[in-house]
Amino acid sequence: MAKAPDAFRTISEVAEALHTPAHVLRFWESKFSQIKPVKRAGGRRYYRPDDIALLAGIKHLLHEQGLTIKGAQKLLRENGVKHVASLVGPPIPTEEADTGATPIVESPAPAPEPEVAEAIESAVTPLKVVSDPAPEPSIDLDALTPAEMPSDMPPRWFDASGKLDATVVKGNADAILPLLERLEAVRARMSAS
């Protein structure tokens, strides 16, 4: 049994009707505050017919006319929800009762092209062409010298507790002494160059 035309639709039904994935509809909902589906317990979304028409209009602006999200947001602010919702016909076809009578179909009013063109032009920012880019910075590496290390600075010892046991240092003195000599030689070479 088909739903009534004014029935609420789930996101999967709307996604199928608009040929748009559900994650895109949720993204548009985050970008366009005018889309306000009813949320039931558990966060399930139910879209009203007005929401569906607005989504169809947004899809038309983004996919058919090539507007950016910012351009579509600006058009929504300037012209309103009803204008955007009326850009396309009803996205979900209504089932007519089999009465044998020919249904009267109203064609939607054509979208005013000049307004849309103005919105597109105002949303697009022109690219700035730079004829001569800035020159590459030149650095004279020979002029740079390493920072002076004060030789009178006392050595610092760290471990997990913040203090080093003197017996451990004395026990490792034979291993530490060659390292200190190498360090002094490196410092002397650095200060000489």
PDB file of C-alpha atoms in Angstrom:
ATOM      1  CA  MET A   1       0.000   0.000   0.000  1.00  0.00           C
ATOM      2  CA  ALA A   2       1.379   3.386  -1.007  1.00  0.00           C
ATOM      3  CA  LYS A   3       1.830   6.211   1.465  1.00  0.00           C
ATOM      4  CA  ALA A   4      -0.296   9.314   1.335  1.00  0.00           C
ATOM      5  CA  PRO A   5       1.365  12.301  -0.353  1.00  0.00           C
ATOM      6  CA  ASP A   6       1.496  14.210   2.943  1.00  0.00           C
ATOM      7  CA  ALA A   7       2.971  11.296   4.932  1.00  0.00           C
ATOM      8  CA  PHE A   8       6.323  11.571   6.628  1.00  0.00           C
ATOM      9  CA  ARG A   9       9.164   9.680   4.924  1.00  0.00           C
ATOM     10  CA  THR A  10      12.262   8.012   6.323  1.00  0.00           C
ATOM     11  CA  ILE A  11      15.704   9.055   5.144  1.00  0.00           C
ATOM     12  CA  SER A  12      16.014   5.908   3.036  1.00  0.00           C
ATOM     13  CA  GLU A  13      12.729   6.671   1.252  1.00  0.00           C
ATOM     14  CA  VAL A  14      13.838  10.250   0.576  1.00  0.00           C
ATOM     15  CA  ALA A  15      17.258   9.068  -0.597  1.00  0.00           C
ATOM     16  CA  GLU A  16      15.602   6.667  -3.027  1.00  0.00           C
ATOM     17  CA  ALA A  17      13.154   9.289  -4.307  1.00  0.00           C
ATOM     18  CA  LEU A  18      15.871  11.913  -4.868  1.00  0.00           C
ATOM     19  CA  HIS A  19      18.482   9.428  -6.130  1.00  0.00           C
ATOM     20  CA  THR A  20      20.864  10.805  -3.503  1.00  0.00           C
ATOM     21  CA  PRO A  21      22.703   8.773  -0.841  1.00  0.00           C
ATOM     22  CA  ALA A  22      21.490   9.100   2.753  1.00  0.00           C
ATOM     23  CA  HIS A  23      24.875  10.358   3.967  1.00  0.00           C
ATOM     24  CA  VAL A  24      24.626  13.277   1.520  1.00  0.00           C
ATOM     25  CA  LEU A  25      21.183  14.166   2.895  1.00  0.00           C
ATOM     26  CA  ARG A  26      22.583  14.146   6.443  1.00  0.00           C
ATOM     27  CA  PHE A  27      25.482  16.356   5.272  1.00  0.00           C
ATOM     28  CA  TRP A  28      23.092  18.834   3.648  1.00  0.00           C
ATOM     29  CA  GLU A  29      21.099  18.851   6.876  1.00  0.00           C
ATOM     30  CA  SER A  30      24.248  20.002   8.688  1.00  0.00           C
ATOM     31  CA  LYS A  31      24.974  22.726   6.098  1.00  0.00           C
ATOM     32  CA  PHE A  32      21.438  24.048   5.556  1.00  0.00           C
ATOM     33  CA  SER A  33      19.692  24.940   8.810  1.00  0.00           C
ATOM     34  CA  GLN A  34      16.393  25.238   6.934  1.00  0.00           C
ATOM     35  CA  ILE A  35      16.188  21.438   6.605  1.00  0.00           C
ATOM     36  CA  LYS A  36      14.550  20.305   9.827  1.00  0.00           C
ATOM     37  CA  PRO A  37      13.330  16.710   9.775  1.00  0.00           C
ATOM     38  CA  VAL A  38      11.356  15.457  12.749  1.00  0.00           C
ATOM     39  CA  LYS A  39      13.532  13.230  14.920  1.00  0.00           C
ATOM     40  CA  ARG A  40      11.905  10.490  16.956  1.00  0.00           C
ATOM     41  CA  ALA A  41      13.355   8.627  19.906  1.00  0.00           C
ATOM     42  CA  GLY A  42      16.560   6.944  18.849  1.00  0.00           C
ATOM     43  CA  GLY A  43      17.409   9.727  16.387  1.00  0.00           C
ATOM     44  CA  ARG A  44      15.418   8.359  13.439  1.00  0.00           C
ATOM     45  CA  ARG A  45      14.633  11.117  10.935  1.00  0.00           C
ATOM     46  CA  TYR A  46      11.230  11.643   9.365  1.00  0.00           C
ATOM     47  CA  TYR A  47      11.000  14.149   6.527  1.00  0.00           C
ATOM     48  CA  ARG A  48       7.858  16.172   5.867  1.00  0.00           C
ATOM     49  CA  PRO A  49       6.795  16.915   2.281  1.00  0.00           C
ATOM     50  CA  ASP A  50       8.118  20.486   2.635  1.00  0.00           C
ATOM     51  CA  ASP A  51      11.514  19.144   3.733  1.00  0.00           C
ATOM     52  CA  ILE A  52      11.595  16.807   0.741  1.00  0.00           C
ATOM     53  CA  ALA A  53      10.749  19.637  -1.665  1.00  0.00           C
ATOM     54  CA  LEU A  54      13.499  21.774  -0.131  1.00  0.00           C
ATOM     55  CA  LEU A  55      16.007  18.914  -0.463  1.00  0.00           C
ATOM     56  CA  ALA A  56      15.005  18.494  -4.108  1.00  0.00           C
ATOM     57  CA  GLY A  57      15.535  22.231  -4.678  1.00  0.00           C
ATOM     58  CA  ILE A  58      18.938  22.127  -2.985  1.00  0.00           C
ATOM     59  CA  LYS A  59      19.925  19.128  -5.095  1.00  0.00           C
ATOM     60  CA  HIS A  60      18.851  21.057  -8.205  1.00  0.00           C
ATOM     61  CA  LEU A  61      20.951  24.079  -7.197  1.00  0.00           C
ATOM     62  CA  LEU A  62      24.041  22.039  -6.357  1.00  0.00           C
ATOM     63  CA  HIS A  63      23.960  19.336  -9.024  1.00  0.00           C
ATOM     64  CA  GLU A  64      22.041  20.829 -11.952  1.00  0.00           C
ATOM     65  CA  GLN A  65      22.981  24.513 -11.741  1.00  0.00           C
ATOM     66  CA  GLY A  66      26.458  23.961 -10.298  1.00  0.00           C
ATOM     67  CA  LEU A  67      26.220  26.295  -7.310  1.00  0.00           C
ATOM     68  CA  THR A  68      28.538  25.810  -4.375  1.00  0.00           C
ATOM     69  CA  ILE A  69      27.118  25.177  -0.927  1.00  0.00           C
ATOM     70  CA  LYS A  70      27.830  28.804  -0.014  1.00  0.00           C
ATOM     71  CA  GLY A  71      26.078  29.984  -3.166  1.00  0.00           C
ATOM     72  CA  ALA A  72      23.032  27.843  -2.413  1.00  0.00           C
ATOM     73  CA  GLN A  73      23.001  29.105   1.193  1.00  0.00           C
ATOM     74  CA  LYS A  74      23.085  32.694  -0.071  1.00  0.00           C
ATOM     75  CA  LEU A  75      20.240  32.010  -2.507  1.00  0.00           C
ATOM     76  CA  LEU A  76      18.216  30.468   0.331  1.00  0.00           C
ATOM     77  CA  ARG A  77      18.838  33.513   2.535  1.00  0.00           C
ATOM     78  CA  GLU A  78      17.948  36.004  -0.190  1.00  0.00           C
ATOM     79  CA  ASN A  79      14.985  34.279  -1.851  1.00  0.00           C
ATOM     80  CA  GLY A  80      13.662  32.044   0.910  1.00  0.00           C
ATOM     81  CA  VAL A  81      12.807  28.388   1.374  1.00  0.00           C
ATOM     82  CA  LYS A  82       9.648  28.456  -0.748  1.00  0.00           C
ATOM     83  CA  HIS A  83      11.552  29.743  -3.773  1.00  0.00           C
ATOM     84  CA  VAL A  84      14.168  26.983  -3.561  1.00  0.00           C
ATOM     85  CA  ALA A  85      11.530  24.326  -2.874  1.00  0.00           C
ATOM     86  CA  SER A  86       9.580  25.428  -5.954  1.00  0.00           C
ATOM     87  CA  LEU A  87      12.556  25.091  -8.333  1.00  0.00           C
ATOM     88  CA  VAL A  88      11.596  21.484  -9.157  1.00  0.00           C
ATOM     89  CA  GLY A  89       8.349  19.561  -9.152  1.00  0.00           C
ATOM     90  CA  PRO A  90       7.287  17.168  -6.409  1.00  0.00           C
ATOM     91  CA  PRO A  91      10.105  14.640  -5.972  1.00  0.00           C
ATOM     92  CA  ILE A  92       7.827  11.888  -4.690  1.00  0.00           C
ATOM     93  CA  PRO A  93       5.073  11.057  -7.165  1.00  0.00           C
ATOM     94  CA  THR A  94       1.599  10.982  -5.736  1.00  0.00           C
ATOM     95  CA  GLU A  95      -0.531   7.985  -6.559  1.00  0.00           C
ATOM     96  CA  GLU A  96      -3.814   8.992  -8.143  1.00  0.00           C
ATOM     97  CA  ALA A  97      -6.895   7.000  -7.375  1.00  0.00           C
ATOM     98  CA  ASP A  98      -8.009   4.907 -10.322  1.00  0.00           C
ATOM     99  CA  THR A  99     -11.134   6.934 -11.121  1.00  0.00           C
ATOM    100  CA  GLY A 100     -10.637   7.032 -14.856  1.00  0.00           C
ATOM    101  CA  ALA A 101     -10.504  10.829 -14.761  1.00  0.00           C
ATOM    102  CA  THR A 102      -7.511  12.622 -16.159  1.00  0.00           C
ATOM    103  CA  PRO A 103      -5.637  14.330 -13.338  1.00  0.00           C
ATOM    104  CA  ILE A 104      -4.901  18.026 -13.644  1.00  0.00           C
ATOM    105  CA  VAL A 105      -1.172  18.506 -13.530  1.00  0.00           C
ATOM    106  CA  GLU A 106       0.224  21.909 -12.743  1.00  0.00           C
ATOM    107  CA  SER A 107       3.640  22.517 -14.146  1.00  0.00           C
ATOM    108  CA  PRO A 108       5.971  24.292 -11.759  1.00  0.00           C
ATOM    109  CA  ALA A 109       6.757  27.893 -12.499  1.00  0.00           C
ATOM    110  CA  PRO A 110      10.035  28.235 -14.378  1.00  0.00           C
ATOM    111  CA  ALA A 111      12.916  29.397 -12.240  1.00  0.00           C
ATOM    112  CA  PRO A 112      13.810  33.025 -12.783  1.00  0.00           C
ATOM    113  CA  GLU A 113      17.100  32.707 -14.624  1.00  0.00           C
ATOM    114  CA  PRO A 114      18.423  36.272 -14.046  1.00  0.00           C
ATOM    115  CA  GLU A 115      18.219  35.912 -10.251  1.00  0.00           C
ATOM    116  CA  VAL A 116      20.064  32.609 -10.334  1.00  0.00           C
ATOM    117  CA  ALA A 117      22.702  34.021 -12.680  1.00  0.00           C
ATOM    118  CA  GLU A 118      23.218  36.987 -10.333  1.00  0.00           C
ATOM    119  CA  ALA A 119      23.555  34.637  -7.360  1.00  0.00           C
ATOM    120  CA  ILE A 120      26.112  32.548  -9.228  1.00  0.00           C
ATOM    121  CA  GLU A 121      28.122  35.612 -10.246  1.00  0.00           C
ATOM    122  CA  SER A 122      28.112  37.007  -6.707  1.00  0.00           C
ATOM    123  CA  ALA A 123      29.101  33.629  -5.219  1.00  0.00           C
ATOM    124  CA  VAL A 124      32.071  33.127  -7.552  1.00  0.00           C
ATOM    125  CA  THR A 125      35.255  34.953  -6.641  1.00  0.00           C
ATOM    126  CA  PRO A 126      37.623  35.695  -9.510  1.00  0.00           C
ATOM    127  CA  LEU A 127      41.125  34.248  -9.467  1.00  0.00           C
ATOM    128  CA  LYS A 128      43.991  36.668  -9.039  1.00  0.00           C
ATOM    129  CA  VAL A 129      46.703  36.112 -11.621  1.00  0.00           C
ATOM    130  CA  VAL A 130      50.190  36.937 -10.435  1.00  0.00           C
ATOM    131  CA  SER A 131      52.516  37.773 -13.304  1.00  0.00           C
ATOM    132  CA  ASP A 132      55.799  37.796 -11.368  1.00  0.00           C
ATOM    133  CA  PRO A 133      55.874  35.697  -8.222  1.00  0.00           C
ATOM    134  CA  ALA A 134      57.952  36.848  -5.292  1.00  0.00           C
ATOM    135  CA  PRO A 135      61.641  35.940  -5.520  1.00  0.00           C
ATOM    136  CA  GLU A 136      62.903  32.962  -3.577  1.00  0.00           C
ATOM    137  CA  PRO A 137      64.524  33.983  -0.292  1.00  0.00           C
ATOM    138  CA  SER A 138      68.287  33.589  -0.324  1.00  0.00           C
ATOM    139  CA  ILE A 139      70.055  32.421   2.822  1.00  0.00           C
ATOM    140  CA  ASP A 140      73.810  32.657   3.268  1.00  0.00           C
ATOM    141  CA  LEU A 141      74.569  29.538   5.285  1.00  0.00           C
ATOM    142  CA  ASP A 142      78.187  30.582   5.847  1.00  0.00           C
ATOM    143  CA  ALA A 143      77.071  33.695   7.714  1.00  0.00           C
ATOM    144  CA  LEU A 144      75.111  31.633  10.214  1.00  0.00           C
ATOM    145  CA  THR A 145      76.992  30.474  13.301  1.00  0.00           C
ATOM    146  CA  PRO A 146      75.800  28.054  15.936  1.00  0.00           C
ATOM    147  CA  ALA A 147      74.672  29.568  19.184  1.00  0.00           C
ATOM    148  CA  GLU A 148      77.341  29.912  21.818  1.00  0.00           C
ATOM    149  CA  MET A 149      77.101  27.300  24.567  1.00  0.00           C
ATOM    150  CA  PRO A 150      78.111  28.622  27.974  1.00  0.00           C
ATOM    151  CA  SER A 151      80.896  26.367  29.218  1.00  0.00           C
ATOM    152  CA  ASP A 152      80.300  27.212  32.863  1.00  0.00           C
ATOM    153  CA  MET A 153      76.807  25.698  32.810  1.00  0.00           C
ATOM    154  CA  PRO A 154      76.583  22.790  35.270  1.00  0.00           C
ATOM    155  CA  PRO A 155      75.560  19.398  33.873  1.00  0.00           C
ATOM    156  CA  ARG A 156      72.035  18.196  34.582  1.00  0.00           C
ATOM    157  CA  TRP A 157      71.165  14.589  35.366  1.00  0.00           C
ATOM    158  CA  PHE A 158      67.658  13.216  35.001  1.00  0.00           C
ATOM    159  CA  ASP A 159      65.982   9.966  35.755  1.00  0.00           C
ATOM    160  CA  ALA A 160      62.476   8.950  36.727  1.00  0.00           C
ATOM    161  CA  SER A 161      62.706  10.548  40.172  1.00  0.00           C
ATOM    162  CA  GLY A 162      64.557  13.668  39.034  1.00  0.00           C
ATOM    163  CA  LYS A 163      67.719  12.789  41.010  1.00  0.00           C
ATOM    164  CA  LEU A 164      70.626  10.575  40.072  1.00  0.00           C
ATOM    165  CA  ASP A 165      72.258   8.303  42.604  1.00  0.00           C
ATOM    166  CA  ALA A 166      75.951   9.208  43.088  1.00  0.00           C
ATOM    167  CA  THR A 167      76.968   5.546  43.424  1.00  0.00           C
ATOM    168  CA  VAL A 168      75.502   4.813  39.975  1.00  0.00           C
ATOM    169  CA  VAL A 169      77.487   7.689  38.456  1.00  0.00           C
ATOM    170  CA  LYS A 170      80.738   6.558  40.133  1.00  0.00           C
ATOM    171  CA  GLY A 171      80.094   2.984  39.004  1.00  0.00           C
ATOM    172  CA  ASN A 172      79.708   4.111  35.380  1.00  0.00           C
ATOM    173  CA  ALA A 173      82.599   6.613  35.466  1.00  0.00           C
ATOM    174  CA  ASP A 174      84.785   4.446  33.229  1.00  0.00           C
ATOM    175  CA  ALA A 175      82.052   4.432  30.537  1.00  0.00           C
ATOM    176  CA  ILE A 176      81.149   8.108  30.953  1.00  0.00           C
ATOM    177  CA  LEU A 177      84.704   9.528  30.756  1.00  0.00           C
ATOM    178  CA  PRO A 178      85.297   8.678  27.035  1.00  0.00           C
ATOM    179  CA  LEU A 179      81.889  10.129  26.163  1.00  0.00           C
ATOM    180  CA  LEU A 180      82.716  13.384  27.928  1.00  0.00           C
ATOM    181  CA  GLU A 181      86.040  13.600  26.066  1.00  0.00           C
ATOM    182  CA  ARG A 182      84.275  13.093  22.727  1.00  0.00           C
ATOM    183  CA  LEU A 183      81.698  15.735  23.633  1.00  0.00           C
ATOM    184  CA  GLU A 184      84.422  18.266  24.461  1.00  0.00           C
ATOM    185  CA  ALA A 185      86.144  17.521  21.121  1.00  0.00           C
ATOM    186  CA  VAL A 186      82.884  18.131  19.221  1.00  0.00           C
ATOM    187  CA  ARG A 187      82.336  21.402  21.099  1.00  0.00           C
ATOM    188  CA  ALA A 188      85.879  22.520  20.244  1.00  0.00           C
ATOM    189  CA  ARG A 189      85.365  21.768  16.537  1.00  0.00           C
ATOM    190  CA  MET A 190      82.033  23.599  16.502  1.00  0.00           C
ATOM    191  CA  SER A 191      83.439  26.701  18.155  1.00  0.00           C
ATOM    192  CA  ALA A 192      86.467  26.706  15.793  1.00  0.00           C
ATOM    193  CA  SER A 193      84.359  26.745  12.638  1.00  0.00           C
TER     194      SER A 193
END
